[in-house]
Amino acid sequence: MKFVITREQREALEGDAMQRMKPDEFAVDGAFYPILSIYYDNADRDCYWEQVRNQQHRRKLRIRVYGSPDGSVPPTIFVEVKHKWGMRGSKRRLLCSLEEAFEVCAGKPIEPRARLSDRRMIGEIHSFIQHCNFQPSCAIRYDRHAFMDRDPASDLRVTFDTDISYRFERLRVTPEDRDFDQFLLPEGYSVMEVKVTDAIPLWLTQAIGRHQCILQSHSKYNNAMEAGDAILHRQMGGRPYKPHYGITPDSLQASRNNPPAKADAPSIALAS
């Protein structure tokens, strides 16, 4: 479940989370780390359109890079297949080096993996690339503040993603890459995501209601594509299918001069 929230809402909810949860496994003190993602799609932009059409069974391929700018969190790289069916979702991951990630996503063989699950994962990725003609389409970067339940029997995770930025060039990223200047949301807004298999705990449900958070769909990839992907815009007759969510440095300055009111929901329609 995703919520687009203001700075005031985020600060309040992070305070609630810090009292009841702990930093997740990728984080250090403060539960903070940046995330870089390279998303793959084909010339028809099938991944984009499958989500717009709410196709019940769909998969998405990406390379994801975790780490911290100061090196306190060493770079960790996964190739991920994000699988959605109905209301359920899962991620299958291949842990590898950054060079291996780009190689396997180019459909090239890499050194034999000892684990059977890794070999199966590589086979799925190669099949995906071959049948869907996938190429890198977009790079997205953001800072994540992430928490997990203190109870080891619970899979509850709550994440806060801020400064969500994107680009369509220079798609061979590095862990320390910060060269992004196009932003998806105005200054102060962020995306909160609640992930859990079973019911949301009562304390979190109450906090979400108390801080007036509104549940809404939000796809970082789809919003970035709508904001600036030239191929998608040509498919739409030269203009975005939905309102332009991309924020330029000039409009960021304008948003600083007119900050969002406390507890207001953003006045933008977000992609499904």
PDB file of N, CA, C and O in Angstrom, residues 20-63:
ATOM      1  N   ARG A  20       8.403   1.838  17.371  1.00  0.00           N
ATOM      2  CA  ARG A  20       7.859   0.479  17.363  1.00  0.00           C
ATOM      3  C   ARG A  20       8.609  -0.491  16.443  1.00  0.00           C
ATOM      4  O   ARG A  20       8.359  -1.690  16.497  1.00  0.00           O
ATOM      5  N   MET A  21       9.493   0.039  15.591  1.00  0.00           N
ATOM      6  CA  MET A  21      10.173  -0.803  14.608  1.00  0.00           C
ATOM      7  C   MET A  21      11.678  -0.597  14.712  1.00  0.00           C
ATOM      8  O   MET A  21      12.161   0.159  15.556  1.00  0.00           O
ATOM      9  N   LYS A  22      12.438  -1.266  13.840  1.00  0.00           N
ATOM     10  CA  LYS A  22      13.889  -1.136  13.813  1.00  0.00           C
ATOM     11  C   LYS A  22      14.341  -0.912  12.376  1.00  0.00           C
ATOM     12  O   LYS A  22      13.607  -1.219  11.421  1.00  0.00           O
ATOM     13  N   PRO A  23      15.554  -0.366  12.176  1.00  0.00           N
ATOM     14  CA  PRO A  23      16.050  -0.179  10.809  1.00  0.00           C
ATOM     15  C   PRO A  23      16.106  -1.511  10.071  1.00  0.00           C
ATOM     16  O   PRO A  23      16.402  -2.551  10.653  1.00  0.00           O
ATOM     17  N   ASP A  24      15.828  -1.465   8.760  1.00  0.00           N
ATOM     18  CA  ASP A  24      15.820  -2.721   8.007  1.00  0.00           C
ATOM     19  C   ASP A  24      17.250  -3.206   7.746  1.00  0.00           C
ATOM     20  O   ASP A  24      18.230  -2.548   8.096  1.00  0.00           O
ATOM     21  N   GLU A  25      17.365  -4.392   7.123  1.00  0.00           N
ATOM     22  CA  GLU A  25      18.643  -5.090   7.058  1.00  0.00           C
ATOM     23  C   GLU A  25      19.691  -4.387   6.208  1.00  0.00           C
ATOM     24  O   GLU A  25      20.877  -4.663   6.340  1.00  0.00           O
ATOM     25  N   PHE A  26      19.296  -3.471   5.315  1.00  0.00           N
ATOM     26  CA  PHE A  26      20.270  -2.778   4.465  1.00  0.00           C
ATOM     27  C   PHE A  26      20.770  -1.483   5.099  1.00  0.00           C
ATOM     28  O   PHE A  26      21.666  -0.840   4.558  1.00  0.00           O
ATOM     29  N   ALA A  27      20.172  -1.073   6.212  1.00  0.00           N
ATOM     30  CA  ALA A  27      20.422   0.255   6.745  1.00  0.00           C
ATOM     31  C   ALA A  27      21.457   0.232   7.866  1.00  0.00           C
ATOM     32  O   ALA A  27      21.777  -0.797   8.443  1.00  0.00           O
ATOM     33  N   VAL A  28      21.971   1.434   8.173  1.00  0.00           N
ATOM     34  CA  VAL A  28      22.818   1.636   9.336  1.00  0.00           C
ATOM     35  C   VAL A  28      22.059   2.558  10.278  1.00  0.00           C
ATOM     36  O   VAL A  28      20.845   2.616  10.247  1.00  0.00           O
ATOM     37  N   ASP A  29      22.744   3.286  11.123  1.00  0.00           N
ATOM     38  CA  ASP A  29      22.070   4.185  12.056  1.00  0.00           C
ATOM     39  C   ASP A  29      21.175   5.160  11.297  1.00  0.00           C
ATOM     40  O   ASP A  29      21.594   5.805  10.343  1.00  0.00           O
ATOM     41  N   GLY A  30      19.945   5.271  11.748  1.00  0.00           N
ATOM     42  CA  GLY A  30      19.000   6.167  11.101  1.00  0.00           C
ATOM     43  C   GLY A  30      18.161   5.500  10.042  1.00  0.00           C
ATOM     44  O   GLY A  30      17.272   6.112   9.469  1.00  0.00           O
ATOM     45  N   ALA A  31      18.433   4.245   9.721  1.00  0.00           N
ATOM     46  CA  ALA A  31      17.634   3.450   8.769  1.00  0.00           C
ATOM     47  C   ALA A  31      17.643   4.042   7.363  1.00  0.00           C
ATOM     48  O   ALA A  31      16.723   3.823   6.597  1.00  0.00           O
ATOM     49  N   PHE A  32      18.714   4.730   6.994  1.00  0.00           N
ATOM     50  CA  PHE A  32      18.755   5.465   5.723  1.00  0.00           C
ATOM     51  C   PHE A  32      19.710   4.827   4.724  1.00  0.00           C
ATOM     52  O   PHE A  32      20.792   4.366   5.091  1.00  0.00           O
ATOM     53  N   TYR A  33      19.318   4.813   3.457  1.00  0.00           N
ATOM     54  CA  TYR A  33      20.236   4.468   2.370  1.00  0.00           C
ATOM     55  C   TYR A  33      19.636   4.920   1.040  1.00  0.00           C
ATOM     56  O   TYR A  33      18.420   5.009   0.898  1.00  0.00           O
ATOM     57  N   PRO A  34      20.480   5.238   0.051  1.00  0.00           N
ATOM     58  CA  PRO A  34      19.986   5.569  -1.286  1.00  0.00           C
ATOM     59  C   PRO A  34      19.755   4.311  -2.114  1.00  0.00           C
ATOM     60  O   PRO A  34      20.366   3.269  -1.856  1.00  0.00           O
ATOM     61  N   ILE A  35      18.890   4.420  -3.112  1.00  0.00           N
ATOM     62  CA  ILE A  35      18.596   3.324  -4.026  1.00  0.00           C
ATOM     63  C   ILE A  35      18.693   3.847  -5.453  1.00  0.00           C
ATOM     64  O   ILE A  35      18.154   4.911  -5.776  1.00  0.00           O
ATOM     65  N   LEU A  36      19.387   3.101  -6.301  1.00  0.00           N
ATOM     66  CA  LEU A  36      19.458   3.369  -7.737  1.00  0.00           C
ATOM     67  C   LEU A  36      18.837   2.187  -8.470  1.00  0.00           C
ATOM     68  O   LEU A  36      19.140   1.031  -8.144  1.00  0.00           O
ATOM     69  N   SER A  37      17.972   2.447  -9.441  1.00  0.00           N
ATOM     70  CA  SER A  37      17.337   1.375 -10.206  1.00  0.00           C
ATOM     71  C   SER A  37      17.441   1.666 -11.695  1.00  0.00           C
ATOM     72  O   SER A  37      17.217   2.804 -12.124  1.00  0.00           O
ATOM     73  N   ILE A  38      17.777   0.637 -12.460  1.00  0.00           N
ATOM     74  CA  ILE A  38      17.724   0.700 -13.924  1.00  0.00           C
ATOM     75  C   ILE A  38      16.568  -0.181 -14.363  1.00  0.00           C
ATOM     76  O   ILE A  38      16.567  -1.389 -14.113  1.00  0.00           O
ATOM     77  N   TYR A  39      15.561   0.409 -14.990  1.00  0.00           N
ATOM     78  CA  TYR A  39      14.389  -0.332 -15.438  1.00  0.00           C
ATOM     79  C   TYR A  39      14.548  -0.695 -16.913  1.00  0.00           C
ATOM     80  O   TYR A  39      15.090   0.081 -17.704  1.00  0.00           O
ATOM     81  N   TYR A  40      14.031  -1.873 -17.261  1.00  0.00           N
ATOM     82  CA  TYR A  40      14.086  -2.384 -18.628  1.00  0.00           C
ATOM     83  C   TYR A  40      12.677  -2.419 -19.222  1.00  0.00           C
ATOM     84  O   TYR A  40      11.699  -2.705 -18.532  1.00  0.00           O
ATOM     85  N   ASP A  41      12.603  -2.088 -20.505  1.00  0.00           N
ATOM     86  CA  ASP A  41      11.342  -2.160 -21.230  1.00  0.00           C
ATOM     87  C   ASP A  41      11.685  -2.327 -22.713  1.00  0.00           C
ATOM     88  O   ASP A  41      12.860  -2.231 -23.096  1.00  0.00           O
ATOM     89  N   ASN A  42      10.677  -2.563 -23.537  1.00  0.00           N
ATOM     90  CA  ASN A  42      10.944  -2.694 -24.972  1.00  0.00           C
ATOM     91  C   ASN A  42      10.455  -1.456 -25.720  1.00  0.00           C
ATOM     92  O   ASN A  42       9.935  -0.507 -25.119  1.00  0.00           O
ATOM     93  N   ALA A  43      10.607  -1.459 -27.038  1.00  0.00           N
ATOM     94  CA  ALA A  43      10.254  -0.286 -27.836  1.00  0.00           C
ATOM     95  C   ALA A  43       8.763   0.005 -27.821  1.00  0.00           C
ATOM     96  O   ALA A  43       8.351   1.141 -28.084  1.00  0.00           O
ATOM     97  N   ASP A  44       7.949  -1.008 -27.529  1.00  0.00           N
ATOM     98  CA  ASP A  44       6.507  -0.800 -27.427  1.00  0.00           C
ATOM     99  C   ASP A  44       6.089  -0.330 -26.043  1.00  0.00           C
ATOM    100  O   ASP A  44       4.912  -0.044 -25.815  1.00  0.00           O
ATOM    101  N   ARG A  45       7.037  -0.287 -25.122  1.00  0.00           N
ATOM    102  CA  ARG A  45       6.784   0.116 -23.735  1.00  0.00           C
ATOM    103  C   ARG A  45       5.719  -0.777 -23.082  1.00  0.00           C
ATOM    104  O   ARG A  45       4.791  -0.318 -22.416  1.00  0.00           O
ATOM    105  N   ASP A  46       5.888  -2.081 -23.262  1.00  0.00           N
ATOM    106  CA  ASP A  46       4.907  -3.037 -22.752  1.00  0.00           C
ATOM    107  C   ASP A  46       4.766  -2.978 -21.231  1.00  0.00           C
ATOM    108  O   ASP A  46       3.655  -3.107 -20.704  1.00  0.00           O
ATOM    109  N   CYS A  47       5.887  -2.830 -20.516  1.00  0.00           N
ATOM    110  CA  CYS A  47       5.796  -2.786 -19.047  1.00  0.00           C
ATOM    111  C   CYS A  47       4.954  -1.605 -18.588  1.00  0.00           C
ATOM    112  O   CYS A  47       4.158  -1.727 -17.646  1.00  0.00           O
ATOM    113  N   TYR A  48       5.133  -0.472 -19.235  1.00  0.00           N
ATOM    114  CA  TYR A  48       4.325   0.700 -18.900  1.00  0.00           C
ATOM    115  C   TYR A  48       2.844   0.418 -19.144  1.00  0.00           C
ATOM    116  O   TYR A  48       1.999   0.630 -18.276  1.00  0.00           O
ATOM    117  N   TRP A  49       2.504  -0.057 -20.339  1.00  0.00           N
ATOM    118  CA  TRP A  49       1.106  -0.221 -20.709  1.00  0.00           C
ATOM    119  C   TRP A  49       0.429  -1.343 -19.933  1.00  0.00           C
ATOM    120  O   TRP A  49      -0.772  -1.271 -19.640  1.00  0.00           O
ATOM    121  N   GLU A  50       1.163  -2.379 -19.566  1.00  0.00           N
ATOM    122  CA  GLU A  50       0.567  -3.443 -18.770  1.00  0.00           C
ATOM    123  C   GLU A  50       0.080  -2.916 -17.428  1.00  0.00           C
ATOM    124  O   GLU A  50      -0.966  -3.326 -16.924  1.00  0.00           O
ATOM    125  N   GLN A  51       0.836  -1.982 -16.853  1.00  0.00           N
ATOM    126  CA  GLN A  51       0.395  -1.422 -15.568  1.00  0.00           C
ATOM    127  C   GLN A  51      -0.752  -0.440 -15.762  1.00  0.00           C
ATOM    128  O   GLN A  51      -1.698  -0.422 -14.978  1.00  0.00           O
ATOM    129  N   VAL A  52      -0.692   0.376 -16.804  1.00  0.00           N
ATOM    130  CA  VAL A  52      -1.785   1.309 -17.073  1.00  0.00           C
ATOM    131  C   VAL A  52      -3.097   0.553 -17.277  1.00  0.00           C
ATOM    132  O   VAL A  52      -4.158   0.964 -16.799  1.00  0.00           O
ATOM    133  N   ARG A  53      -3.010  -0.587 -17.988  1.00  0.00           N
ATOM    134  CA  ARG A  53      -4.210  -1.394 -18.254  1.00  0.00           C
ATOM    135  C   ARG A  53      -4.573  -2.297 -17.083  1.00  0.00           C
ATOM    136  O   ARG A  53      -5.527  -3.061 -17.169  1.00  0.00           O
ATOM    137  N   ASN A  54      -3.777  -2.232 -16.012  1.00  0.00           N
ATOM    138  CA  ASN A  54      -4.017  -3.051 -14.823  1.00  0.00           C
ATOM    139  C   ASN A  54      -4.053  -4.533 -15.170  1.00  0.00           C
ATOM    140  O   ASN A  54      -4.904  -5.284 -14.674  1.00  0.00           O
ATOM    141  N   GLN A  55      -3.122  -4.949 -16.016  1.00  0.00           N
ATOM    142  CA  GLN A  55      -3.026  -6.355 -16.361  1.00  0.00           C
ATOM    143  C   GLN A  55      -2.716  -7.156 -15.099  1.00  0.00           C
ATOM    144  O   GLN A  55      -1.781  -6.833 -14.367  1.00  0.00           O
ATOM    145  N   GLN A  56      -3.488  -8.183 -14.837  1.00  0.00           N
ATOM    146  CA  GLN A  56      -3.413  -8.877 -13.561  1.00  0.00           C
ATOM    147  C   GLN A  56      -2.148  -9.707 -13.392  1.00  0.00           C
ATOM    148  O   GLN A  56      -1.717  -9.953 -12.273  1.00  0.00           O
ATOM    149  N   HIS A  57      -1.552 -10.147 -14.483  1.00  0.00           N
ATOM    150  CA  HIS A  57      -0.328 -10.936 -14.405  1.00  0.00           C
ATOM    151  C   HIS A  57       0.740 -10.206 -15.220  1.00  0.00           C
ATOM    152  O   HIS A  57       0.633 -10.110 -16.438  1.00  0.00           O
ATOM    153  N   ARG A  58       1.752  -9.684 -14.539  1.00  0.00           N
ATOM    154  CA  ARG A  58       2.776  -8.923 -15.250  1.00  0.00           C
ATOM    155  C   ARG A  58       4.103  -9.018 -14.487  1.00  0.00           C
ATOM    156  O   ARG A  58       4.137  -9.234 -13.273  1.00  0.00           O
ATOM    157  N   ARG A  59       5.181  -8.839 -15.226  1.00  0.00           N
ATOM    158  CA  ARG A  59       6.519  -8.868 -14.652  1.00  0.00           C
ATOM    159  C   ARG A  59       7.310  -7.644 -15.114  1.00  0.00           C
ATOM    160  O   ARG A  59       7.068  -7.120 -16.194  1.00  0.00           O
ATOM    161  N   LYS A  60       8.247  -7.246 -14.278  1.00  0.00           N
ATOM    162  CA  LYS A  60       9.084  -6.084 -14.573  1.00  0.00           C
ATOM    163  C   LYS A  60      10.524  -6.444 -14.217  1.00  0.00           C
ATOM    164  O   LYS A  60      10.787  -7.074 -13.189  1.00  0.00           O
ATOM    165  N   LEU A  61      11.463  -6.036 -15.064  1.00  0.00           N
ATOM    166  CA  LEU A  61      12.880  -6.339 -14.866  1.00  0.00           C
ATOM    167  C   LEU A  61      13.640  -5.066 -14.526  1.00  0.00           C
ATOM    168  O   LEU A  61      13.461  -4.025 -15.173  1.00  0.00           O
ATOM    169  N   ARG A  62      14.517  -5.161 -13.527  1.00  0.00           N
ATOM    170  CA  ARG A  62      15.337  -4.000 -13.163  1.00  0.00           C
ATOM    171  C   ARG A  62      16.619  -4.454 -12.489  1.00  0.00           C
ATOM    172  O   ARG A  62      16.702  -5.561 -11.941  1.00  0.00           O
ATOM    173  N   ILE A  63      17.618  -3.587 -12.533  1.00  0.00           N
ATOM    174  CA  ILE A  63      18.831  -3.722 -11.734  1.00  0.00           C
ATOM    175  C   ILE A  63      18.695  -2.750 -10.577  1.00  0.00           C
ATOM    176  O   ILE A  63      18.365  -1.574 -10.782  1.00  0.00           O
TER     177      ILE A  63
END
